[in-house]
XYZ file of C-alpha atoms in Angstrom:
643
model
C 51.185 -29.535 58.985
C 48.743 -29.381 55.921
C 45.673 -27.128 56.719
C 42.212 -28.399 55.889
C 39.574 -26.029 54.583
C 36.608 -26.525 56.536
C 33.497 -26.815 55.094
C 31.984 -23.027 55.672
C 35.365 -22.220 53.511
C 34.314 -24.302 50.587
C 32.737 -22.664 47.473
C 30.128 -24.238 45.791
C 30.708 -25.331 42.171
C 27.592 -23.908 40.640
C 28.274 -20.540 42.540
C 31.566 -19.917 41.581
C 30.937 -21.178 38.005
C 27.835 -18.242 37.435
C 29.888 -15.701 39.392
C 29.666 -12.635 36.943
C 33.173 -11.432 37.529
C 34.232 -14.990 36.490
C 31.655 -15.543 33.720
C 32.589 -11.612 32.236
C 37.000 -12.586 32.515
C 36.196 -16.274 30.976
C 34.311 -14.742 27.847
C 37.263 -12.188 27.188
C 39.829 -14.625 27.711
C 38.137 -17.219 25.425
C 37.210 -14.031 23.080
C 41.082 -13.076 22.843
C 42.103 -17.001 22.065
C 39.843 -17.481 19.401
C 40.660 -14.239 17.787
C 44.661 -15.894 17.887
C 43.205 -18.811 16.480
C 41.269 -17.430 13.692
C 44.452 -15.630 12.592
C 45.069 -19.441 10.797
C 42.994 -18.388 8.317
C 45.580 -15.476 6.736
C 47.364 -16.907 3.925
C 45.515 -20.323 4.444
C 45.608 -20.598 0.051
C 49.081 -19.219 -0.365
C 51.109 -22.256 -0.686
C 50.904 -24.638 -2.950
C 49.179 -28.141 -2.353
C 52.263 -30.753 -1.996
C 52.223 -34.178 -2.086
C 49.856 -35.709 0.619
C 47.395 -32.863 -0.710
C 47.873 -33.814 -3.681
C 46.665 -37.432 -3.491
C 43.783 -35.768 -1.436
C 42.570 -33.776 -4.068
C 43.351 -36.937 -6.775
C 40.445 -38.388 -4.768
C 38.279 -36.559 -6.925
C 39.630 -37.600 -10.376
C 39.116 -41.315 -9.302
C 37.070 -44.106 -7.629
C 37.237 -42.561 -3.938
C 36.982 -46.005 -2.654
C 39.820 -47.631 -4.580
C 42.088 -44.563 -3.827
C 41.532 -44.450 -0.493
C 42.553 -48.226 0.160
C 45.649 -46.879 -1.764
C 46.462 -44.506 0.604
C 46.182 -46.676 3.802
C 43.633 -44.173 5.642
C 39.957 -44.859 7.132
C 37.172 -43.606 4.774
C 35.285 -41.093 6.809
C 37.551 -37.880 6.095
C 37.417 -38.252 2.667
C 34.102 -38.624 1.849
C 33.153 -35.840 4.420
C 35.485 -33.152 2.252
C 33.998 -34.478 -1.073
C 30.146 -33.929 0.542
C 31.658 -30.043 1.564
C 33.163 -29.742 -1.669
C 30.220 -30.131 -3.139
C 28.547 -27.100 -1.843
C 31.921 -24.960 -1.946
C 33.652 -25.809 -4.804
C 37.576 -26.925 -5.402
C 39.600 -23.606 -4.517
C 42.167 -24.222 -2.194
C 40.760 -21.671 0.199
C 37.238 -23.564 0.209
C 39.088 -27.454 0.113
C 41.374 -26.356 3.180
C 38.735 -24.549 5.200
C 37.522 -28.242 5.860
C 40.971 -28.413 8.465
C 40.173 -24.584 9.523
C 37.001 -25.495 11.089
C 38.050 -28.423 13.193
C 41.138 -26.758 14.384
C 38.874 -24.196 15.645
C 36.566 -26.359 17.355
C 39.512 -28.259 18.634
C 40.298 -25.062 21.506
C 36.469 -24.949 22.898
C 36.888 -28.812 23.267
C 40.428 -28.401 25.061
C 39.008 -25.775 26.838
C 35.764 -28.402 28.280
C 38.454 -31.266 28.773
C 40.466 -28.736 31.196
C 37.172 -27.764 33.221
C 37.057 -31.457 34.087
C 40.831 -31.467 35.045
C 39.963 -28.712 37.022
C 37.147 -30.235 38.757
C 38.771 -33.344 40.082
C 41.254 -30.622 41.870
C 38.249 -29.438 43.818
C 38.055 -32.482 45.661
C 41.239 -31.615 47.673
C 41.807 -27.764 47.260
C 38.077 -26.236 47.088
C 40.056 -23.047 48.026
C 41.795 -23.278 44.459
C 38.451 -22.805 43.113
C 38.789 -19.357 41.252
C 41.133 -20.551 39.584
C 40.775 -23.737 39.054
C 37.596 -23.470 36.988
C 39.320 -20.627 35.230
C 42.912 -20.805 34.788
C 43.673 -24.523 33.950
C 40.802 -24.423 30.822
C 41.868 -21.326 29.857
C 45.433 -21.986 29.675
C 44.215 -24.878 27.873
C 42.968 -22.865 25.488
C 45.680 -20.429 24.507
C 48.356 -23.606 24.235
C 45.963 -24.911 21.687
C 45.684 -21.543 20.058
C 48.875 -21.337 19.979
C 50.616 -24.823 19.079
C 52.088 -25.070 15.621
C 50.729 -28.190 14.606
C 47.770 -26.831 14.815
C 48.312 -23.349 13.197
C 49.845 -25.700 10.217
C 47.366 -28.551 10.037
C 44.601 -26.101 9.822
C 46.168 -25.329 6.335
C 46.578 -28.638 4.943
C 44.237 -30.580 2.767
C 44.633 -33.650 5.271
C 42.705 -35.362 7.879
C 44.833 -34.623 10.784
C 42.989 -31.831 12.396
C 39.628 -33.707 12.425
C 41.478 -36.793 14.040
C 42.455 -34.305 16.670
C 39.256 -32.618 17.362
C 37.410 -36.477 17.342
C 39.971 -37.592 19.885
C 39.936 -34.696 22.342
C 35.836 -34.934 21.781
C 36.319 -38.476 22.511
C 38.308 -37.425 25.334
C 36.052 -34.943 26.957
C 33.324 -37.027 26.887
C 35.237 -40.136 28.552
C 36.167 -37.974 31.439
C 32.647 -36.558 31.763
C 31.380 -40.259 32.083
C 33.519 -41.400 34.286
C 32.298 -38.583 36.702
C 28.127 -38.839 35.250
C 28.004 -42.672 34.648
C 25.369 -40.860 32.281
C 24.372 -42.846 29.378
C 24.547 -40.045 27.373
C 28.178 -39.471 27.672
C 28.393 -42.840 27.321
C 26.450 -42.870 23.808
C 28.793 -39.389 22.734
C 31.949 -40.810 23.952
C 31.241 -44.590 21.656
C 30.097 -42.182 19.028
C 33.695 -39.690 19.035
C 35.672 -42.656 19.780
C 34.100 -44.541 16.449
C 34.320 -41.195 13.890
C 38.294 -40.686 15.029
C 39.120 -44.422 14.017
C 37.326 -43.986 10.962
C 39.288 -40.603 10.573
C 42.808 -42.009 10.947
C 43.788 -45.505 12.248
C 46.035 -43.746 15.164
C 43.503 -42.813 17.092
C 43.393 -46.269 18.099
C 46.285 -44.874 20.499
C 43.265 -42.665 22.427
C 41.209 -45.653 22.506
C 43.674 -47.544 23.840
C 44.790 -45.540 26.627
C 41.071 -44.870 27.415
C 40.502 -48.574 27.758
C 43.936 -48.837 29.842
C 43.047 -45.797 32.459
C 39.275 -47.419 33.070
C 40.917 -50.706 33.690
C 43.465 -49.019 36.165
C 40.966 -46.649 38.112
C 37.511 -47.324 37.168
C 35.530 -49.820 39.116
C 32.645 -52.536 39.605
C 29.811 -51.691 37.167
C 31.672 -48.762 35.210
C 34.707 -50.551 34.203
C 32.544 -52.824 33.026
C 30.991 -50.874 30.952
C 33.961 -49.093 29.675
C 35.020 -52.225 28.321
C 31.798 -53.254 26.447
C 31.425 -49.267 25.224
C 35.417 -49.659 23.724
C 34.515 -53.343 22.264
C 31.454 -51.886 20.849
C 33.860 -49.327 18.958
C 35.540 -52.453 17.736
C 32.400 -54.084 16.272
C 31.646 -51.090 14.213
C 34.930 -50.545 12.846
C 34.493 -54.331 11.860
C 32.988 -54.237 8.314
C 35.848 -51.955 7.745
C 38.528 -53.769 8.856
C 37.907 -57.149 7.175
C 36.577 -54.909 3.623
C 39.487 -52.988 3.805
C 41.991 -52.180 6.568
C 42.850 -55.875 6.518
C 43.869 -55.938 2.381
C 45.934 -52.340 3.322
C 48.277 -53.350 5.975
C 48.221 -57.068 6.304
C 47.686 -58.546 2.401
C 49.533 -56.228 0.103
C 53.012 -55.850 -0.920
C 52.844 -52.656 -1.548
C 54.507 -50.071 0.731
C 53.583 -46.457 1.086
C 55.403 -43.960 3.480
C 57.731 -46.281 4.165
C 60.848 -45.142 6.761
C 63.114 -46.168 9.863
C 62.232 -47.010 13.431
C 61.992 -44.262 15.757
C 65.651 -42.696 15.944
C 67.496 -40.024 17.944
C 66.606 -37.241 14.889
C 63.115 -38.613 14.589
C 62.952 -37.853 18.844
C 64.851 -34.357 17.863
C 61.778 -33.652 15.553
C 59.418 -34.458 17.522
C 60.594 -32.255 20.622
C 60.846 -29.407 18.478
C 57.337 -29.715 16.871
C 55.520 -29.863 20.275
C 58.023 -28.580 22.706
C 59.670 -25.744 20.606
C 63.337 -24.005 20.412
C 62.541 -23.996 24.038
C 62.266 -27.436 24.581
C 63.463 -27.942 28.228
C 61.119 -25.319 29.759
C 58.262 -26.819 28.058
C 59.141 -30.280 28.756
C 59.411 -29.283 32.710
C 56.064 -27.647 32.836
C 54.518 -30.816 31.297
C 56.050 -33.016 34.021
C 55.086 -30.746 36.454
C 51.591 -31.168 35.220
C 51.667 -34.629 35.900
C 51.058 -34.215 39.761
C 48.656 -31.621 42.236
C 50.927 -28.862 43.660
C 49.113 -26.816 46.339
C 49.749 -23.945 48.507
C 49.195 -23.101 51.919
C 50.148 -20.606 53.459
C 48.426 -20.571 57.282
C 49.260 -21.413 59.925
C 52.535 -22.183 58.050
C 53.662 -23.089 54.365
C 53.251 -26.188 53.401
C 53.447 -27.272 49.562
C 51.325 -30.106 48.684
C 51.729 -32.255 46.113
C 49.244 -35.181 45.221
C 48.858 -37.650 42.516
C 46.183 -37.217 40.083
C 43.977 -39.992 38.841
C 42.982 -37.889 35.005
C 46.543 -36.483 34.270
C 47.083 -40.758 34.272
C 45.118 -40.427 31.654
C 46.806 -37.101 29.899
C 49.916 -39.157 30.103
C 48.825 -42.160 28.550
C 47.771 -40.254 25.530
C 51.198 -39.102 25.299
C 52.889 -42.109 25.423
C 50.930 -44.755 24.414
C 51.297 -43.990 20.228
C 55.345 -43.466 20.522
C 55.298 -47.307 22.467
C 52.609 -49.138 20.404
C 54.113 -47.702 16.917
C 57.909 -48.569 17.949
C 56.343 -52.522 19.441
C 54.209 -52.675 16.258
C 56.937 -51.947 14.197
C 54.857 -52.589 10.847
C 56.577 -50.847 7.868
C 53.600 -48.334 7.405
C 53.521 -47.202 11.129
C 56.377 -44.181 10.056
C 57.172 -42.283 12.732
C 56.084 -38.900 10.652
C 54.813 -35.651 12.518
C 51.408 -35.284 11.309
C 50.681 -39.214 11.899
C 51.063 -38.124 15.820
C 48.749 -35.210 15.060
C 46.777 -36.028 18.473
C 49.962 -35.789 20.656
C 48.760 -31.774 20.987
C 46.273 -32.749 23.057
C 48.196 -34.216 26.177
C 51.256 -32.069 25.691
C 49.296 -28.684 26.056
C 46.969 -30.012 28.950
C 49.989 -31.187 30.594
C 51.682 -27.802 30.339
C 48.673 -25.802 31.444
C 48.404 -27.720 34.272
C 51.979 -27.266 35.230
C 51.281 -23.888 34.896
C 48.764 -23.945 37.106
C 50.972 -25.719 39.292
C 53.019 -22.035 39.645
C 51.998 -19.392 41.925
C 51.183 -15.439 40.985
C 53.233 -14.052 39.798
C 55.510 -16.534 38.701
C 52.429 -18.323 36.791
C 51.426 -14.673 34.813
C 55.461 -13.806 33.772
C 55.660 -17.332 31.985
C 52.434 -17.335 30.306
C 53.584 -13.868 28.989
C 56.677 -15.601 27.682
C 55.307 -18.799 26.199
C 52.692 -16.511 24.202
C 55.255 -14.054 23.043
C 57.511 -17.007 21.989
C 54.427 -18.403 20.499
C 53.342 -15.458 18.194
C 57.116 -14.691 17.143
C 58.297 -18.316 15.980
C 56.866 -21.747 13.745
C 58.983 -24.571 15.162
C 56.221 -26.839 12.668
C 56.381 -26.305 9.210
C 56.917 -27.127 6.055
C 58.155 -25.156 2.948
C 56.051 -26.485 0.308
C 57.089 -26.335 -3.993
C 55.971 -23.603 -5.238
C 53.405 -25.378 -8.373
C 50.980 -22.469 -8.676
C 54.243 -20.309 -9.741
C 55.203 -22.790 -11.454
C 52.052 -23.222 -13.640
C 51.243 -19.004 -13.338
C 54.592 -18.666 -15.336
C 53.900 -20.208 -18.611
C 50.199 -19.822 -17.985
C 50.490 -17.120 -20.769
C 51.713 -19.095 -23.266
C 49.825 -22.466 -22.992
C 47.018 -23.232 -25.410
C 44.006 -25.431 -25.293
C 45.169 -27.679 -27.791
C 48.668 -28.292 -26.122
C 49.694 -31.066 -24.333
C 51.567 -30.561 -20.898
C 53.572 -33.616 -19.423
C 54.575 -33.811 -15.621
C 57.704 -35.557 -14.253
C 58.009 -34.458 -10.400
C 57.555 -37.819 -8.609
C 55.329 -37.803 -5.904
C 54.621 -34.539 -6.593
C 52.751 -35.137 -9.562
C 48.932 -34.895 -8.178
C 49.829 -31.628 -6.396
C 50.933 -30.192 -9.499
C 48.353 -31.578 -11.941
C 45.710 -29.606 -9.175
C 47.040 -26.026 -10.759
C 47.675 -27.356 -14.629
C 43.751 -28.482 -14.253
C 42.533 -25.250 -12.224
C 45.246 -22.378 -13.884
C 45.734 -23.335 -17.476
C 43.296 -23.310 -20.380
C 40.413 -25.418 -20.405
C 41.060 -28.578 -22.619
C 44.990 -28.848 -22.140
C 46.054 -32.610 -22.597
C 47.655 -33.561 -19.350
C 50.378 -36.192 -18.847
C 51.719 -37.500 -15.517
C 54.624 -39.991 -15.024
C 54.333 -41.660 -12.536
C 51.795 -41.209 -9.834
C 54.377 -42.034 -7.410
C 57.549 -41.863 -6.336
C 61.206 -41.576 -8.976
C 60.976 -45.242 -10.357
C 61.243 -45.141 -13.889
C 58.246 -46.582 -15.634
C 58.359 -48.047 -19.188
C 54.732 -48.358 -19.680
C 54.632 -44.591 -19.801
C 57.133 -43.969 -22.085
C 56.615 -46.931 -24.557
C 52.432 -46.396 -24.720
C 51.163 -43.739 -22.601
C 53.622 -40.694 -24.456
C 53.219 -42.420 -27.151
C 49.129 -42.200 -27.376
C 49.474 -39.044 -26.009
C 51.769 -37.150 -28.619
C 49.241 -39.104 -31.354
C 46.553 -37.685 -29.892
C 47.690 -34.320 -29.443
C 49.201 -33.861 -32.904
C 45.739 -34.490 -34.127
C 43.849 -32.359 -31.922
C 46.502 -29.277 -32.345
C 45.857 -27.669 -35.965
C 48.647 -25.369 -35.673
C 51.390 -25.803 -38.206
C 53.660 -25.909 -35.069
C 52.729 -28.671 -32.200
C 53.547 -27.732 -29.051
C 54.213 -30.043 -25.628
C 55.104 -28.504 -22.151
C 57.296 -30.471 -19.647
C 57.481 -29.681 -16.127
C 60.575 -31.895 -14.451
C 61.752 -32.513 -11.212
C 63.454 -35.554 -11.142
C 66.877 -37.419 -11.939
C 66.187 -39.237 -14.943
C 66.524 -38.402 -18.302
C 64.637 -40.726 -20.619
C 61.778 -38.027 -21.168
C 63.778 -35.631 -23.011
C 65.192 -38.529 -25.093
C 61.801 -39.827 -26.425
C 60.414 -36.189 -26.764
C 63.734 -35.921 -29.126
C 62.663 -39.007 -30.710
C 59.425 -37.752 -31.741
C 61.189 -34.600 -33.345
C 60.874 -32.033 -30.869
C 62.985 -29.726 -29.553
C 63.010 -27.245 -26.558
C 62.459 -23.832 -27.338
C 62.099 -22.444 -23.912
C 63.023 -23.280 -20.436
C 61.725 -21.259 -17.268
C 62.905 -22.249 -13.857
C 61.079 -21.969 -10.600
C 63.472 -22.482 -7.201
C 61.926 -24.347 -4.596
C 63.630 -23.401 -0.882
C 65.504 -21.288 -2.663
C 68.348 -23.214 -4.402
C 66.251 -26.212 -5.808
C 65.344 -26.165 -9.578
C 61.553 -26.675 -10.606
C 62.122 -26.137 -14.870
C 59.598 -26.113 -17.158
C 61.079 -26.235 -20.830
C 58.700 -25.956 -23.798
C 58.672 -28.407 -27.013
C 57.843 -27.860 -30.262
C 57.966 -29.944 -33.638
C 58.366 -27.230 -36.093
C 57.894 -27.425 -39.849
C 60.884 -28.908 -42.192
C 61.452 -25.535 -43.988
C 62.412 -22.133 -42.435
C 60.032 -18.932 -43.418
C 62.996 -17.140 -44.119
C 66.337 -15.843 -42.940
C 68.649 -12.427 -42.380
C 71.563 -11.189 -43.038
C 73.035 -11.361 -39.647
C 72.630 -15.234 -39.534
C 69.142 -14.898 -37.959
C 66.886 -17.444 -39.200
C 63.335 -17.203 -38.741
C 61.396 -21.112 -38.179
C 57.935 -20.167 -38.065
C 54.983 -17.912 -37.406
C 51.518 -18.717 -35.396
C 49.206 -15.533 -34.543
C 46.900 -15.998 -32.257
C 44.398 -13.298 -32.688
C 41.960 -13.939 -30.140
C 44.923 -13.604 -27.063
C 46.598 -10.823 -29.169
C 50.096 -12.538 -29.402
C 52.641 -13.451 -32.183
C 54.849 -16.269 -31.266
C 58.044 -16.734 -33.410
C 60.591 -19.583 -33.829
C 64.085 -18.425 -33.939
C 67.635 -20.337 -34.545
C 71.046 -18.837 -35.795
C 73.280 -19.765 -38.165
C 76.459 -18.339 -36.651
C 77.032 -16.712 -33.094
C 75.324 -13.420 -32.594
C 77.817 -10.468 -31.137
C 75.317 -7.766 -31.004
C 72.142 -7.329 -29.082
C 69.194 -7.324 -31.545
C 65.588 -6.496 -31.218
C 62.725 -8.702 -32.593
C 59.547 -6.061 -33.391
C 55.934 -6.989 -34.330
C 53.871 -4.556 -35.660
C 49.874 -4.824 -36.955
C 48.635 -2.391 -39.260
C 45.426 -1.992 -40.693
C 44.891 -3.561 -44.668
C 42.775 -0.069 -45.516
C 44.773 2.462 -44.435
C 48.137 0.870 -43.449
C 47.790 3.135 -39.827
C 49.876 1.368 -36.916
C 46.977 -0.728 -35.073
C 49.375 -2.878 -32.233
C 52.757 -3.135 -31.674
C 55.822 -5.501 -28.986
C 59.010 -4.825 -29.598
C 61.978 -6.686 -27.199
C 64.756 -9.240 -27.511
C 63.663 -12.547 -27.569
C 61.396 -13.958 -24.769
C 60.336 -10.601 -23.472
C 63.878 -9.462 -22.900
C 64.805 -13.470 -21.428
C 67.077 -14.112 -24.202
C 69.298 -11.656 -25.754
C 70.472 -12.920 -29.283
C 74.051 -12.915 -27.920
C 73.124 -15.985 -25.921
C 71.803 -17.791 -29.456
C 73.873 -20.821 -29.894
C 74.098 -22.395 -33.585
C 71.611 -25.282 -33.517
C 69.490 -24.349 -31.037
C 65.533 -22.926 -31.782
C 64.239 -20.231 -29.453
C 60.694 -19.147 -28.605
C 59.783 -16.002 -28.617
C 56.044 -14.908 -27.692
C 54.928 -11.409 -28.348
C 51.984 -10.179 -26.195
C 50.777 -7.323 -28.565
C 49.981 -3.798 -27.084
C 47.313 -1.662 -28.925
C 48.284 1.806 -29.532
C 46.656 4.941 -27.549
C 43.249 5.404 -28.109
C 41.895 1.591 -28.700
C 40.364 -0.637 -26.351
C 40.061 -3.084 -28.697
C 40.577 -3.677 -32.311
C 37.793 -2.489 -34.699
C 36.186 -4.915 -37.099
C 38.358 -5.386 -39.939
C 41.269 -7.286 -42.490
C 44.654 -6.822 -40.289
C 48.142 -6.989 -41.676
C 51.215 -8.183 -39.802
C 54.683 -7.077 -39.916
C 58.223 -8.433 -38.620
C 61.388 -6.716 -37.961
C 64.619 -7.133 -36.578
C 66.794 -4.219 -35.609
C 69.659 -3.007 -33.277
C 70.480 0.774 -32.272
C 73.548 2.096 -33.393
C 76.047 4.842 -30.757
C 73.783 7.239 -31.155
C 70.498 4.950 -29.970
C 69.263 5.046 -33.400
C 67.235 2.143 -35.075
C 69.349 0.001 -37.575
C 67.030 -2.314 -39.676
C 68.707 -5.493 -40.443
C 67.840 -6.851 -43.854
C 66.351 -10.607 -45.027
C 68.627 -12.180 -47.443
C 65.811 -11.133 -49.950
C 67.169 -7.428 -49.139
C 63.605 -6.329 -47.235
C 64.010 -4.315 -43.991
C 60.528 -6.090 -42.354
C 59.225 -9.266 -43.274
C 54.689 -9.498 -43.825
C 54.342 -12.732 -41.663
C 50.486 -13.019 -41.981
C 47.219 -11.098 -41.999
C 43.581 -11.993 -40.202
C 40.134 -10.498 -39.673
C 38.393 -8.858 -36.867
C 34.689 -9.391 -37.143
């Protein structure tokens, strides 16, 4: 037989809510979870922006309005982060601290939304009280601290943790109405439920199963006015929807994000990105957390379990996406991780309150496990290309007059973030295409075609120089660069995961006539010294195959006295290339970052001379000149000033 507390064993609400003991643990337990949480922000500007970031940031090379109808998402997002970007500037840290916030927010709002889970238990089980108001929020909490999605959306220059935070918000206050009938919460509930639909069009899933749970247990007056509030969300997402949302899904042809219906390895991904390696336990606790399971213990045990009219709710913000996206079936609903961003918030209320379903000390040794397990392993994420390496590699060598072409795909606006923020000021920039691998003949047959014009002119340099960075399976860019008359002179490869080629080759249209040549076969193209960065680049090509490893020196002397001023020596490409790798036909770069000699800072004011010489050692390590064809054992490739 179940006992009954009687009413002298009840605990008031307000009493056991301004208890010190339980005021002093809730404040270190919420201190502890927010001190997890704020652990997001280590490394939050290590990887690179990819491809949905990259359109993000695009947003601010363009008409906002026009790109965001191109990328099928509601407005309010992306003009928030241009308004913060204002104040903080375009650093990665600064334009992904806009998802750090919410994601932070997010756990005190989880944390409110359990208190009223909590409170409808009192209605049945005062006697649960201490922990009712204590555990079930703060276990709230620590899942939300704690659940991948999070820690990785909190990093990414996307909308998803804002939709989250509007639809718990949204959530919090619906359950607080339906207790207050206050029209406050009713006001704050219209209000969350409108900024998450203009955040991301999923969050109609939250509406929806708000609307559905009123019409199930709400009644008389209040359902009511649940329905009005939700069709009031409806008129002001109006103007939108017939401006906008209408031409995105319903009148164009175009597709974006296209995929499959929901399939076993879609289900697969999703168990592992809220559920984890360990999958099963999870699941259970979440299904426990679907009913009331009390304890009592005299006269006799006796387990009660009763149905609960809010975890309805919790469960129909679980399901309700997965069904409406598979019924919908329209091709841009794509059943893609971060789209079901808001899925965190049932799945770690349900498994708090299955935890709170456990008994002592059952309850404390699983907690102990699920935080360990969280803290040691990231069942969400995703290993992004590494573009600022990319870019940071020939970031030496790039000029301000050179142009720099881009063939990655959909990766192109991440990339062209980092050739716009890491290389020189002025560099021409060239993407093809915006999107996807299709090949696109307008580029090639007027867009290269203006842009190699254009940069020939603006380049002064006796040498012209073009950088291409290329990810992708076709070939026609290399053929029209070849068409033009240039030829790669350097290639530097970046692996992405590990085993996936990112290369970056240089181009350069060099003069008709070599400078001169050696008697080894070396032949030397041309010479540009760049005085204000200090560096020599040469132009090398062979005549026959090299057998020996020779050594390419560049030396600066001072015109008065002829007294050694700066000095590089290495084989080619800073040691990249030895000459035995030369083959006949082929040009090589080969920059030289000058050192200055002991005792300078800086060069002094004055006419400079520069020398070049190629040399090997012999057995003994001693330095064997190798002559021009003119007999000389250096070459004078130039001279400039110092003012």
């Amino acid at each position: 037989m179940t006992q009954v507390a009687t009413p002298s064993s009840r605990i008031p609400f307000q009493r056991a809510l301004t208890g010190e003991g339980l005021i002093y643990a809730r404040l270190i337990a919420l201190t502890v979870i927010f001190l997890v949480a704020s652990t997001r922000i280590l490394n939050i500007d290590g990887p690179s922006l990819w491809i949905d970031e990259g359109f993000t940031w695009y947003t601010f090379r363009g008409d906002l309005f026009e790109l965001v109808k191109a990328d099928r998402h509601p407005p309010l997002y992306f003009y928030a982060l241009h308004a913060w970007s204002a104040f903080t500037g375009e650093s990665v840290l600064a334009l992904r601290f806009w998802s750090f916030l919410p994601g932070m927010v997010s756990i005190a709002v989880i944390y409110q939304i359990g208190r009223e889970l909590a409170r409808e238990r009192l209605k049945d089980a005062p006697e649960i009280l201490h922990f009712a108001i204590l555990g079930v929020p703060v276990l709230a909490a620590l899942l939300m601290a704690l659940a991948d999605g999070e820690n990785y959306l909190a990093q990414e220059l996307r909308m998803y943790t804002w939709q989250v935070l509007l639809c718990a918000s949204a959530t919090w206050f619906y359950l607080r109405w339906t207790r207050t009938f206050s029209r406050r919460d009713g006001a704050l509930w219209w209000l969350f439920m409108t900024l998450a639909l203009y955040t991301h069009y999923f969050s109609a899933y939250v509406i929806a199963a708000h609307l559905l749970h009123a019409l199930i247990f709400l009644r008389g007056k209040q359902r009511l006015f649940a329905v009005g509030i939700v069709g009031l969300v409806g008129v002001a997402f109006l103007p939108w929807f017939f401006a906008v949302m209408r031409e995105q899904f319903f009148d164009s042809d175009v597709c974006v994000n296209c995929g499959s219906a929901i399939d076993l390895e879609t289900l697969r991904s999703f168990r592992l990105s809220w559920f984890g390696e360990q999958w099963i336990f999870m699941l259970l606790l979440a299904i426990l957390g679907l009913i009331r399971v009390y304890y009592h213990w005299k006269p006799a045990a006796v387990i009660k379990i009763v149905p609960s009219r809010n975890t309805c709710l919790i469960l129909f913000l679980g399901i309700l996406p997965l069904i409406f996206t598979y019924l919908l079936s329209h091709r841009s609903l794509v059943f893609f991780n971060q789209h079901f961003a808001q899925l965190t918030i049932p799945v770690v209320l349900l498994i708090a309150l299955g935890l709170s379903n456990i008994q002592r000390p059952a309850r404390v040794i699983l907690v102990v496990m699920i935080v360990l397990y969280g803290v040691t392993h990231v069942d969400w994420y995703r290993q992004k290309a590494p573009w600022e390496q990319v870019v940071n590699t020939i970031q030496p060598y790039v000029a301000s007059d050179e142009l720099v072409l881009a063939e990655v795909g959909a990766e192109n606006a991440a990339l062209w973030y980092y050739i716009e923020h890491d290389l020189p000021e002025g560099v021409q920039i060239g993407l093809n295409p915006w999107w996807g691998n299709i090949e696109n003949p307008e580029f090639y047959q007027q867009t290269l075609p203006a842009l190699i014009s254009s940069q020939s002119e603006v380049q002064n340099e006796h040498v012209k120089t073009i950088w291409l960075i290329h990810w992708n399976a076709s070939q026609t860019m290399f053929t029209y660069l070849a068409q033009f008359g240039y030829v790669p002179t350097m290639q530097t490869t970046t692996y992405h995961l590990g085993t996936i080629p990112l290369i970056t080759y240089r181009y350069d249209l060099l003069p008709a006539s070599p400078l001169t040549s050696y008697e080894n076969g070396m032949i030397l193209n041309a010479v540009n010294i760049l005085q204000d960065d200090l560096r020599v680049d040469l132009w090398w090509s062979t005549e026959s195959a090299q057998t020996t490893d020779y050594v390419t020196s560049v030396r600066v002397f001072d015109a008065d006295n002829s007294g050694l001023v700066a000095q590089y020596d290495s084989q080619p490409q800073n040691g990249a290339r030895s000459t035995t790798t030369f083959e006949v036909g082929e040009v090589i770069y080969d920059p030289k970052p000058l050192e200055i000699v002991d005792g300078l800072n800086a060069l002094p004011a004055g006419n400079y001379r520069v020398e070049l010489q190629v040399y090997r050692f012999d057995a003994n390590g001693d330095i064997i000149p190798v002559e021009t064809i003119d007999g000389q054992p250096h070459t004078i490739i130039g001279n400039f000033d110092v003012e």
